[in-house]
């Protein structure tokens, strides 16, 4: 299992040598490219596959994480889309396989989004998130909220993992099915209560430390981009423009 | 309020919503500059509530003043600026995904330039033996390391009053000694809520026993700790 904290950083590709803001910028544009490229033509499909493979190679996320992202996206999209296509086929009384085409394309785009996002996240460590948003000139309040959400989700994920370990240690897996079911049903309630109590404590700590969105925040980037960052951003924009053109032409 | 008093609590009471009795009842306490006060008492006796009340985190009656400034709705921010606070769960007060950013935040908020803030944050971390964790992510740290990081965040601004809730709970013996030495060197007044009697004896020069929300004993002598220890051993509380 790949936890929330494991999704960040760890990539070893050339993209990691770019500034954090450029990594996020290029990742976002690659994501948009994947959504725009037309999948109705052979050229579109080849380009689409090419973009995904090249971006993943440039980011080089750890293999385990890549497989996890792929498996997650397949589990997420395939059952629903197959069901949707089946319903459409039955409703339209269409015996041909063409009913599966829109669902397959939607599923393929979903898989693209998950894998490309996982690759992008592999280039950005959690501690790089703030400088990355700074570099993109995001408003202070926005970046403070995003960083805080990521940080707190990380802590909650860690806490949930500890709770699961404790449940395992207390013999949940060996319990009788009825008890196990009761325990599993209780878990969201207990977790939510912990979440609320924690939110209250964090709120207090924020008050004491004088935290408000953007307070004490100093932009860490110098405002100047290195040549390689400029080139990377230009390439990403060119890719997006090309995919847009292909979409219009298709 | 005496000119040397950093903290004054006069007849402070706290009652949480839904409870039929006060969690803190008629507490009067003066703490002078440089004094190191240990708050001792059983679980639920009101130690943390007293610290929270001083920081204006729970509504209270009576008078609380820090550095001569009386706690009110309008002064609460000013008072908090003069206080360093360590919460019982360090995770709750670490607000940034990078250790140095978190410690430096206290200074940046006060307008200290970033380079200077980072330098001082690094010094604060080194003083607590975690200088090498400056660029680490708090998620990856052990409980004791997180506690030191949270402490560094509280100490870095050199406040006049430090409120510490169980500061030694997750530290190893070496860490406790290091912390005691660091806190001893401070000129700030300390109020430490703790169950760690060895640490309290090592660090503090005044011992306040709290029982069921009231101050039962306020003594400048470590024999008070021995008496408390003896009562704990005999199980004679609430009898």
Short mmCIF file of C-alpha atoms in Angstrom, two decimals:
data_model
loop_
_atom_site.label_atom_id
_atom_site.label_comp_id
_atom_site.label_asym_id
_atom_site.label_seq_id
_atom_site.Cartn_x
_atom_site.Cartn_y
_atom_site.Cartn_z
CA UNK A 1 0.00 0.00 0.00
CA UNK A 2 1.23 3.49 -0.86
CA UNK A 3 0.32 6.04 1.81
CA UNK A 4 -0.32 9.74 1.36
CA UNK A 5 3.18 10.68 2.50
CA UNK A 6 4.78 8.11 0.22
CA UNK A 7 3.28 9.79 -2.85
CA UNK A 8 5.50 12.84 -2.54
CA UNK A 9 9.05 13.04 -3.85
CA UNK A 10 11.34 10.12 -4.54
CA UNK A 11 11.49 10.58 -8.32
CA UNK A 12 14.92 10.33 -9.93
CA UNK A 13 14.23 11.72 -13.40
CA UNK A 14 15.61 14.82 -15.08
CA UNK A 15 12.48 16.76 -14.17
CA UNK A 16 13.66 16.69 -10.55
CA UNK A 17 16.55 18.97 -11.53
CA UNK A 18 14.12 21.74 -12.45
CA UNK A 19 12.80 24.33 -10.01
CA UNK A 20 9.82 23.06 -7.95
CA UNK A 21 7.49 25.57 -9.61
CA UNK A 22 8.53 24.39 -13.08
CA UNK A 23 7.86 20.77 -12.11
CA UNK A 24 4.33 21.62 -11.02
CA UNK A 25 3.77 23.85 -14.06
CA UNK A 26 4.92 21.19 -16.53
CA UNK A 27 2.97 18.49 -14.69
CA UNK A 28 -0.23 20.53 -14.92
CA UNK A 29 0.28 21.16 -18.63
CA UNK A 30 1.01 17.50 -19.33
CA UNK A 31 -2.20 16.64 -17.51
CA UNK A 32 -4.13 19.11 -19.67
CA UNK A 33 -2.46 17.68 -22.79
CA UNK A 34 -3.65 14.19 -21.89
CA UNK A 35 -7.20 15.45 -21.52
CA UNK A 36 -7.11 17.38 -24.80
CA UNK A 37 -5.46 14.94 -27.20
CA UNK A 38 -8.07 13.32 -29.45
CA UNK A 39 -8.30 9.56 -29.00
CA UNK A 40 -10.47 9.04 -32.07
CA UNK A 41 -7.49 8.93 -34.45
CA UNK A 42 -4.45 6.67 -34.60
CA UNK A 43 -2.12 9.67 -34.42
CA UNK A 44 -3.93 10.92 -31.32
CA UNK A 45 -3.63 7.57 -29.57
CA UNK A 46 0.09 7.26 -30.37
CA UNK A 47 0.75 10.85 -29.21
CA UNK A 48 -1.29 10.29 -26.07
CA UNK A 49 0.66 7.13 -25.20
CA UNK A 50 3.92 8.88 -26.07
CA UNK A 51 3.22 11.84 -23.78
CA UNK A 52 2.37 9.54 -20.86
CA UNK A 53 5.42 7.29 -21.34
CA UNK A 54 7.86 10.17 -21.89
CA UNK A 55 6.55 12.20 -18.93
CA UNK A 56 6.70 9.14 -16.67
CA UNK A 57 10.25 8.41 -17.84
CA UNK A 58 11.31 12.03 -17.28
CA UNK A 59 9.91 11.94 -13.75
CA UNK A 60 11.08 8.38 -13.00
CA UNK A 61 8.84 7.67 -10.02
CA UNK A 62 9.71 4.58 -7.95
CA UNK A 63 8.41 1.49 -9.80
CA UNK A 64 6.26 0.37 -6.87
CA UNK A 65 4.46 3.67 -6.83
CA UNK A 66 3.95 3.61 -10.58
CA UNK A 67 2.34 0.17 -10.46
CA UNK A 68 0.24 1.24 -7.49
CA UNK A 69 -1.04 4.28 -9.44
CA UNK A 70 -1.81 2.12 -12.44
CA UNK A 71 -3.62 -0.50 -10.38
CA UNK A 72 -5.52 2.18 -8.47
CA UNK A 73 -6.69 3.89 -11.67
CA UNK A 74 -7.75 0.59 -13.23
CA UNK A 75 -9.73 -0.41 -10.13
CA UNK A 76 -11.25 3.07 -10.03
CA UNK A 77 -12.35 3.36 -13.65
CA UNK A 78 -12.71 -0.04 -15.30
CA UNK A 79 -15.69 -1.51 -13.35
CA UNK A 80 -17.76 1.69 -13.55
CA UNK A 81 -17.05 2.33 -17.20
CA UNK A 82 -17.72 -1.25 -18.27
CA UNK A 83 -21.03 -1.07 -16.43
CA UNK A 84 -21.92 2.27 -18.05
CA UNK A 85 -21.11 0.88 -21.51
CA UNK A 86 -23.19 -2.24 -20.85
CA UNK A 87 -26.17 -0.16 -19.75
CA UNK A 88 -25.86 2.04 -22.83
CA UNK A 89 -25.62 -0.97 -25.08
CA UNK A 90 -28.70 -2.58 -23.59
CA UNK A 91 -30.66 0.69 -23.61
CA UNK A 92 -29.82 1.42 -27.24
CA UNK A 93 -30.36 -2.19 -28.30
CA UNK A 94 -27.04 -1.88 -30.09
CA UNK A 95 -25.32 -5.21 -30.65
CA UNK A 96 -22.02 -3.75 -31.85
CA UNK A 97 -18.97 -3.08 -29.69
CA UNK A 98 -19.04 0.65 -30.54
CA UNK A 99 -20.89 1.34 -27.30
CA UNK A 100 -17.66 0.60 -25.46
CA UNK A 101 -15.64 3.27 -27.29
CA UNK A 102 -16.67 6.38 -25.28
CA UNK A 103 -16.31 4.49 -22.01
CA UNK A 104 -12.88 3.18 -23.02
CA UNK A 105 -11.73 6.68 -23.93
CA UNK A 106 -12.99 8.14 -20.65
CA UNK A 107 -11.25 5.31 -18.77
CA UNK A 108 -8.02 5.84 -20.69
CA UNK A 109 -8.04 9.54 -19.86
CA UNK A 110 -8.68 8.69 -16.21
CA UNK A 111 -5.72 6.30 -16.14
CA UNK A 112 -3.59 8.99 -17.81
CA UNK A 113 -4.57 11.55 -15.16
CA UNK A 114 -3.76 9.26 -12.24
CA UNK A 115 -0.42 8.03 -13.64
CA UNK A 116 0.71 11.49 -14.81
CA UNK A 117 -0.25 13.01 -11.43
CA UNK A 118 1.60 10.28 -9.55
CA UNK A 119 4.67 10.93 -11.72
CA UNK A 120 4.46 14.68 -11.10
CA UNK A 121 4.05 14.21 -7.35
CA UNK A 122 7.14 12.00 -7.38
CA UNK A 123 9.15 15.07 -8.40
CA UNK A 124 7.78 17.32 -5.65
CA UNK A 125 8.61 16.59 -2.00
CA UNK A 126 6.04 17.82 0.49
CA UNK A 127 8.52 20.44 1.68
CA UNK A 128 8.87 21.66 -1.95
CA UNK A 129 5.17 22.39 -2.23
CA UNK A 130 5.32 25.86 -0.72
CA UNK A 131 8.27 27.10 -2.85
CA UNK A 132 6.57 25.54 -5.88
CA UNK A 133 3.34 27.47 -5.28
CA UNK A 134 5.37 30.59 -4.52
CA UNK A 135 7.18 30.19 -7.83
CA UNK A 136 3.84 29.99 -9.61
CA UNK A 137 2.87 33.28 -7.98
CA UNK A 138 -0.12 31.70 -6.26
CA UNK A 139 -1.83 34.06 -3.79
CA UNK A 140 -0.39 33.71 -0.28
CA UNK A 141 -3.65 32.69 1.33
CA UNK A 142 -4.18 30.02 -1.32
CA UNK A 143 -0.72 28.50 -0.96
CA UNK A 144 -0.96 28.64 2.86
CA UNK A 145 -4.26 26.73 2.73
CA UNK A 146 -2.96 24.15 0.21
CA UNK A 147 0.23 23.55 2.21
CA UNK A 148 -1.75 23.29 5.43
CA UNK A 149 -4.18 20.80 3.87
CA UNK A 150 -1.32 18.65 2.56
CA UNK A 151 0.50 18.82 5.90
CA UNK A 152 -2.54 17.97 8.01
CA UNK A 153 -3.65 15.19 5.65
CA UNK A 154 -0.15 13.77 6.03
CA UNK A 155 -0.45 13.80 9.80
CA UNK A 156 -3.92 12.26 9.68
CA UNK A 157 -2.72 9.57 7.28
CA UNK A 158 0.11 8.76 9.68
CA UNK A 159 -2.35 8.63 12.57
CA UNK A 160 -4.74 6.39 10.63
CA UNK A 161 -1.87 4.06 9.85
CA UNK A 162 -1.01 3.85 13.56
CA UNK A 163 -4.67 3.15 14.40
CA UNK A 164 -4.76 0.36 11.82
CA UNK A 165 -1.55 -1.12 13.25
CA UNK A 166 -3.05 -0.97 16.73
CA UNK A 167 -6.20 -2.72 15.51
CA UNK A 168 -4.08 -5.39 13.91
CA UNK A 169 -2.06 -5.80 17.09
CA UNK A 170 -5.27 -6.12 19.09
CA UNK A 171 -6.27 -9.04 16.92
CA UNK A 172 -8.84 -7.54 14.56
CA UNK A 173 -7.89 -9.93 11.77
CA UNK A 174 -8.33 -12.92 14.07
CA UNK A 175 -11.65 -11.75 15.51
CA UNK A 176 -14.94 -13.45 14.66
CA UNK A 177 -16.61 -11.96 11.58
CA UNK A 178 -19.41 -10.36 13.62
CA UNK A 179 -16.93 -8.64 15.94
CA UNK A 180 -14.74 -7.66 13.04
CA UNK A 181 -17.74 -6.14 11.26
CA UNK A 182 -18.77 -4.25 14.39
CA UNK A 183 -15.24 -2.91 14.80
CA UNK A 184 -14.95 -1.88 11.15
CA UNK A 185 -18.32 -0.10 11.37
CA UNK A 186 -17.16 1.77 14.47
CA UNK A 187 -13.91 2.84 12.90
CA UNK A 188 -15.26 5.81 10.86
CA UNK A 189 -17.05 7.14 13.96
CA UNK A 190 -13.96 6.89 16.12
CA UNK A 191 -11.82 8.33 13.34
CA UNK A 192 -14.19 11.26 12.83
CA UNK A 193 -14.22 12.04 16.55
CA UNK A 194 -10.43 11.96 16.59
CA UNK A 195 -10.42 14.23 13.57
CA UNK A 196 -12.69 16.73 15.28
CA UNK A 197 -10.69 16.67 18.50
CA UNK A 198 -7.51 17.09 16.54
CA UNK A 199 -8.95 19.98 14.50
CA UNK A 200 -9.82 21.72 17.75
CA UNK A 201 -6.30 21.23 19.14
CA UNK A 202 -4.64 22.38 15.93
CA UNK A 203 -6.92 25.44 15.91
CA UNK A 204 -5.74 26.29 19.42
CA UNK A 205 -2.11 25.86 18.45
CA UNK A 206 -2.65 28.10 15.42
CA UNK A 207 -4.16 30.75 17.66
CA UNK A 208 -1.26 30.62 20.10
CA UNK A 209 1.32 30.70 17.33
CA UNK A 210 -0.45 33.54 15.54
CA UNK A 211 -1.04 31.55 12.37
CA UNK A 212 -3.32 33.10 9.80
CA UNK A 213 -3.34 32.37 6.09
CA UNK A 214 -0.23 33.94 4.66
CA UNK A 215 0.98 35.46 7.95
CA UNK A 216 4.73 35.47 8.22
CA UNK A 217 4.98 34.01 4.77
CA UNK A 218 7.98 35.15 2.76
CA UNK A 219 8.31 34.19 -0.87
CA UNK A 220 11.41 32.07 -1.18
CA UNK A 221 11.98 32.25 -4.94
CA UNK A 222 14.12 35.00 -6.41
CA UNK A 223 11.75 35.56 -9.32
CA UNK A 224 14.36 34.57 -11.95
CA UNK A 225 14.14 31.30 -13.84
CA UNK A 226 17.15 29.22 -14.86
CA UNK A 227 17.57 28.61 -18.61
CA UNK A 228 16.53 24.96 -18.29
CA UNK A 229 13.35 26.02 -16.46
CA UNK A 230 12.51 28.45 -19.26
CA UNK A 231 13.03 25.71 -21.87
CA UNK A 232 11.00 23.19 -19.92
CA UNK A 233 8.10 25.62 -19.55
CA UNK A 234 8.25 26.56 -23.25
CA UNK A 235 8.20 22.88 -24.23
CA UNK A 236 5.23 22.22 -21.99
CA UNK A 237 3.32 25.16 -23.46
CA UNK A 238 4.21 24.00 -27.01
CA UNK A 239 2.93 20.52 -26.15
CA UNK A 240 -0.32 21.93 -24.88
CA UNK A 241 -0.74 24.10 -28.00
CA UNK A 242 -0.05 21.09 -30.24
CA UNK A 243 -2.63 18.98 -28.42
CA UNK A 244 -5.15 21.82 -28.67
CA UNK A 245 -4.51 22.09 -32.42
CA UNK A 246 -4.87 18.32 -32.84
CA UNK A 247 -8.13 18.46 -30.97
CA UNK A 248 -9.49 21.28 -33.16
CA UNK A 249 -8.35 19.58 -36.36
CA UNK A 250 -9.81 16.25 -35.31
CA UNK B 1 0.80 43.08 40.32
CA UNK B 2 4.36 43.23 41.62
CA UNK B 3 6.85 44.90 39.23
CA UNK B 4 8.83 41.65 38.92
CA UNK B 5 5.84 39.43 38.24
CA UNK B 6 5.73 37.99 34.74
CA UNK B 7 2.50 36.15 35.38
CA UNK B 8 -0.35 36.89 37.72
CA UNK B 9 -3.44 34.74 38.08
CA UNK B 10 -5.98 36.01 40.57
CA UNK B 11 -9.04 33.93 41.49
CA UNK B 12 -9.05 32.23 38.12
CA UNK B 13 -11.83 29.72 37.51
CA UNK B 14 -12.69 27.68 34.44
CA UNK B 15 -15.80 25.64 33.86
CA UNK B 16 -16.14 23.67 30.64
CA UNK B 17 -19.53 23.55 29.00
CA UNK B 18 -21.67 20.66 30.15
CA UNK B 19 -19.70 20.05 33.35
CA UNK B 20 -21.33 20.60 36.71
CA UNK B 21 -18.16 21.61 38.54
CA UNK B 22 -15.23 23.93 37.88
CA UNK B 23 -12.19 22.37 36.23
CA UNK B 24 -10.16 25.16 37.76
CA UNK B 25 -11.40 26.86 40.86
CA UNK B 26 -10.25 30.12 42.41
CA UNK B 27 -6.59 29.71 41.45
CA UNK B 28 -4.24 32.48 42.50
CA UNK B 29 -0.64 32.29 41.33
CA UNK B 30 2.19 34.76 40.88
CA UNK B 31 5.29 33.91 38.90
CA UNK B 32 8.29 36.22 38.98
CA UNK B 33 10.94 36.75 36.31
CA UNK B 34 13.26 33.78 36.00
CA UNK B 35 11.14 31.60 38.29
CA UNK B 36 10.72 27.98 37.23
CA UNK B 37 7.42 26.60 38.46
CA UNK B 38 6.35 22.96 38.22
CA UNK B 39 2.64 22.26 38.15
CA UNK B 40 2.09 18.82 39.63
CA UNK B 41 -1.09 16.87 40.04
CA UNK B 42 -3.01 13.82 38.96
CA UNK B 43 -4.58 13.40 35.53
CA UNK B 44 -7.54 15.73 35.15
CA UNK B 45 -6.51 17.91 38.10
CA UNK B 46 -6.46 21.08 35.96
CA UNK B 47 -2.79 21.61 35.02
CA UNK B 48 -3.35 21.86 31.26
CA UNK B 49 -6.53 23.89 31.81
CA UNK B 50 -4.50 26.43 33.79
CA UNK B 51 -1.94 26.71 30.98
CA UNK B 52 -4.74 27.08 28.41
CA UNK B 53 -6.43 29.74 30.52
CA UNK B 54 -3.21 31.75 30.80
CA UNK B 55 -2.89 31.70 27.00
CA UNK B 56 -6.54 32.74 26.64
CA UNK B 57 -7.49 29.48 24.98
CA UNK B 58 -10.36 28.68 27.32
CA UNK B 59 -12.82 31.21 28.74
CA UNK B 60 -12.07 31.94 32.38
CA UNK B 61 -13.21 34.21 35.18
CA UNK B 62 -10.89 36.13 37.50
CA UNK B 63 -7.83 38.07 36.42
CA UNK B 64 -4.88 36.91 34.36
CA UNK B 65 -2.01 39.25 33.52
CA UNK B 66 1.21 38.57 31.64
CA UNK B 67 4.03 41.12 31.80
CA UNK B 68 1.61 43.57 33.37
CA UNK B 69 -0.93 43.27 30.56
CA UNK B 70 -4.31 42.06 31.68
CA UNK B 71 -5.83 39.30 29.54
CA UNK B 72 -8.87 40.42 27.61
CA UNK B 73 -10.34 40.07 24.14
CA UNK B 74 -8.31 43.04 22.91
CA UNK B 75 -4.99 42.09 24.52
CA UNK B 76 -4.99 38.35 23.90
CA UNK B 77 -2.82 38.56 20.74
CA UNK B 78 -0.27 40.78 22.44
CA UNK B 79 -0.10 38.44 25.40
CA UNK B 80 0.34 35.38 23.19
CA UNK B 81 3.24 37.10 21.43
CA UNK B 82 5.07 37.19 24.74
CA UNK B 83 4.40 33.52 25.51
CA UNK B 84 6.12 30.38 24.28
CA UNK B 85 3.70 27.44 24.48
CA UNK B 86 4.41 23.75 24.16
CA UNK B 87 1.27 21.64 23.75
CA UNK B 88 0.91 18.15 25.16
CA UNK B 89 0.72 16.68 21.63
CA UNK B 90 3.56 18.24 19.61
CA UNK B 91 2.00 17.16 16.30
CA UNK B 92 -0.77 19.69 16.81
CA UNK B 93 1.49 22.69 16.84
CA UNK B 94 3.83 21.79 13.99
CA UNK B 95 2.22 23.64 11.10
CA UNK B 96 4.69 23.32 8.24
CA UNK B 97 6.00 20.39 6.18
CA UNK B 98 9.63 21.40 6.74
CA UNK B 99 11.19 21.62 10.21
CA UNK B 100 13.16 24.84 9.67
CA UNK B 101 10.11 26.61 8.19
CA UNK B 102 8.08 25.67 11.21
CA UNK B 103 10.60 26.93 13.74
CA UNK B 104 11.33 30.09 11.73
CA UNK B 105 7.61 30.87 11.38
CA UNK B 106 7.44 32.30 14.91
CA UNK B 107 10.06 34.88 13.91
CA UNK B 108 8.87 35.53 10.35
CA UNK B 109 5.45 36.39 11.73
CA UNK B 110 7.11 39.13 13.74
CA UNK B 111 8.81 40.59 10.71
CA UNK B 112 12.30 39.13 11.23
CA UNK B 113 14.02 38.83 7.79
CA UNK B 114 14.00 35.28 6.41
CA UNK B 115 17.78 34.70 6.55
CA UNK B 116 17.99 35.90 10.12
CA UNK B 117 14.90 33.86 11.09
CA UNK B 118 16.38 30.70 9.53
CA UNK B 119 19.72 31.26 11.25
CA UNK B 120 18.08 31.67 14.64
CA UNK B 121 15.77 28.71 14.00
CA UNK B 122 18.83 26.59 13.17
CA UNK B 123 20.47 27.69 16.43
CA UNK B 124 17.33 26.83 18.40
CA UNK B 125 17.26 23.37 16.83
CA UNK B 126 20.96 22.80 17.50
CA UNK B 127 20.54 23.82 21.13
CA UNK B 128 18.01 21.02 21.50
CA UNK B 129 20.20 18.50 19.71
CA UNK B 130 18.19 18.32 16.49
CA UNK B 131 20.16 20.70 14.29
CA UNK B 132 20.58 18.01 11.64
CA UNK B 133 16.81 17.76 11.18
CA UNK B 134 16.43 21.33 9.87
CA UNK B 135 15.48 20.30 6.34
CA UNK B 136 13.54 17.16 7.35
CA UNK B 137 9.81 16.69 7.12
CA UNK B 138 8.12 16.50 10.55
CA UNK B 139 6.10 13.49 9.37
CA UNK B 140 9.23 11.40 9.29
CA UNK B 141 10.40 12.24 12.80
CA UNK B 142 10.05 10.21 15.96
CA UNK B 143 7.80 11.47 18.75
CA UNK B 144 10.77 12.75 20.76
CA UNK B 145 12.21 14.58 17.76
CA UNK B 146 8.84 16.20 17.06
CA UNK B 147 8.68 17.30 20.66
CA UNK B 148 12.08 18.97 20.34
CA UNK B 149 11.06 20.66 17.09
CA UNK B 150 7.88 21.99 18.73
CA UNK B 151 9.96 23.17 21.68
CA UNK B 152 12.42 24.93 19.38
CA UNK B 153 9.44 26.76 17.84
CA UNK B 154 8.39 27.90 21.31
CA UNK B 155 11.89 28.92 22.42
CA UNK B 156 13.15 30.62 19.28
CA UNK B 157 11.47 33.96 19.93
CA UNK B 158 12.92 34.14 23.46
CA UNK B 159 9.58 34.80 25.16
CA UNK B 160 9.35 36.19 28.68
CA UNK B 161 7.03 33.38 29.76
CA UNK B 162 7.16 29.74 28.72
CA UNK B 163 4.19 27.45 29.28
CA UNK B 164 5.21 23.83 28.79
CA UNK B 165 2.76 20.94 28.91
CA UNK B 166 4.62 17.68 29.55
CA UNK B 167 7.85 18.83 27.85
CA UNK B 168 9.80 15.71 28.78
CA UNK B 169 7.15 13.09 28.09
CA UNK B 170 8.67 11.70 24.88
CA UNK B 171 12.33 12.43 25.53
CA UNK B 172 15.06 9.96 26.36
CA UNK B 173 17.15 10.57 29.50
CA UNK B 174 19.85 12.35 27.49
CA UNK B 175 17.21 14.53 25.82
CA UNK B 176 15.67 15.37 29.19
CA UNK B 177 19.03 16.44 30.57
CA UNK B 178 19.75 18.48 27.45
CA UNK B 179 16.34 20.14 27.71
CA UNK B 180 16.77 20.89 31.40
CA UNK B 181 20.15 22.50 30.72
CA UNK B 182 18.70 24.55 27.87
CA UNK B 183 15.74 25.73 29.96
CA UNK B 184 17.96 26.54 32.93
CA UNK B 185 19.94 28.97 30.83
CA UNK B 186 16.81 30.93 29.90
CA UNK B 187 15.90 34.15 31.60
CA UNK B 188 12.22 33.49 30.91
CA UNK B 189 9.78 32.46 33.61
CA UNK B 190 8.72 28.84 33.20
CA UNK B 191 5.48 27.12 34.09
CA UNK B 192 5.82 23.41 33.48
CA UNK B 193 2.91 20.99 33.81
CA UNK B 194 4.45 17.57 34.29
CA UNK B 195 4.18 14.12 35.80
CA UNK B 196 7.93 13.67 35.50
CA UNK B 197 8.99 14.32 39.08
CA UNK B 198 12.69 13.74 38.42
CA UNK B 199 12.62 16.33 35.64
CA UNK B 200 10.60 18.73 37.80
CA UNK B 201 13.12 18.41 40.64
CA UNK B 202 16.02 18.85 38.25
CA UNK B 203 14.64 22.00 36.63
CA UNK B 204 12.22 23.83 38.88
CA UNK B 205 12.67 25.90 41.99
CA UNK B 206 9.02 26.06 42.92
CA UNK B 207 6.36 23.35 43.06
CA UNK B 208 2.63 23.91 42.83
CA UNK B 209 0.34 20.97 43.55
CA UNK B 210 -3.06 21.10 41.94
CA UNK B 211 -5.88 18.92 43.22
CA UNK B 212 -9.33 18.90 41.70
CA UNK B 213 -8.81 22.31 40.15
CA UNK B 214 -7.46 24.00 43.28
CA UNK B 215 -3.95 24.80 44.41
CA UNK B 216 -3.33 22.44 47.29
CA UNK B 217 0.28 23.40 47.96
CA UNK B 218 2.71 26.01 46.67
CA UNK B 219 6.20 25.43 47.91
CA UNK B 220 9.72 26.49 46.99
CA UNK B 221 11.21 23.34 48.33
CA UNK B 222 11.62 19.92 46.71
CA UNK B 223 10.33 18.22 49.87
CA UNK B 224 6.88 19.06 48.50
CA UNK B 225 7.61 16.68 45.64
CA UNK B 226 8.59 13.96 48.10
CA UNK B 227 5.33 14.46 49.98
CA UNK B 228 3.38 14.29 46.71
CA UNK B 229 5.26 11.16 45.70
CA UNK B 230 4.52 9.58 49.07
CA UNK B 231 0.82 10.38 48.74
CA UNK B 232 0.80 8.86 45.26
CA UNK B 233 2.48 5.72 46.61
CA UNK B 234 -0.05 5.49 49.44
CA UNK B 235 -2.97 6.17 47.10
CA UNK B 236 -4.24 8.77 49.53
CA UNK B 237 -5.66 11.16 46.96
CA UNK B 238 -9.34 11.95 47.22
CA UNK B 239 -9.62 10.01 50.52
#
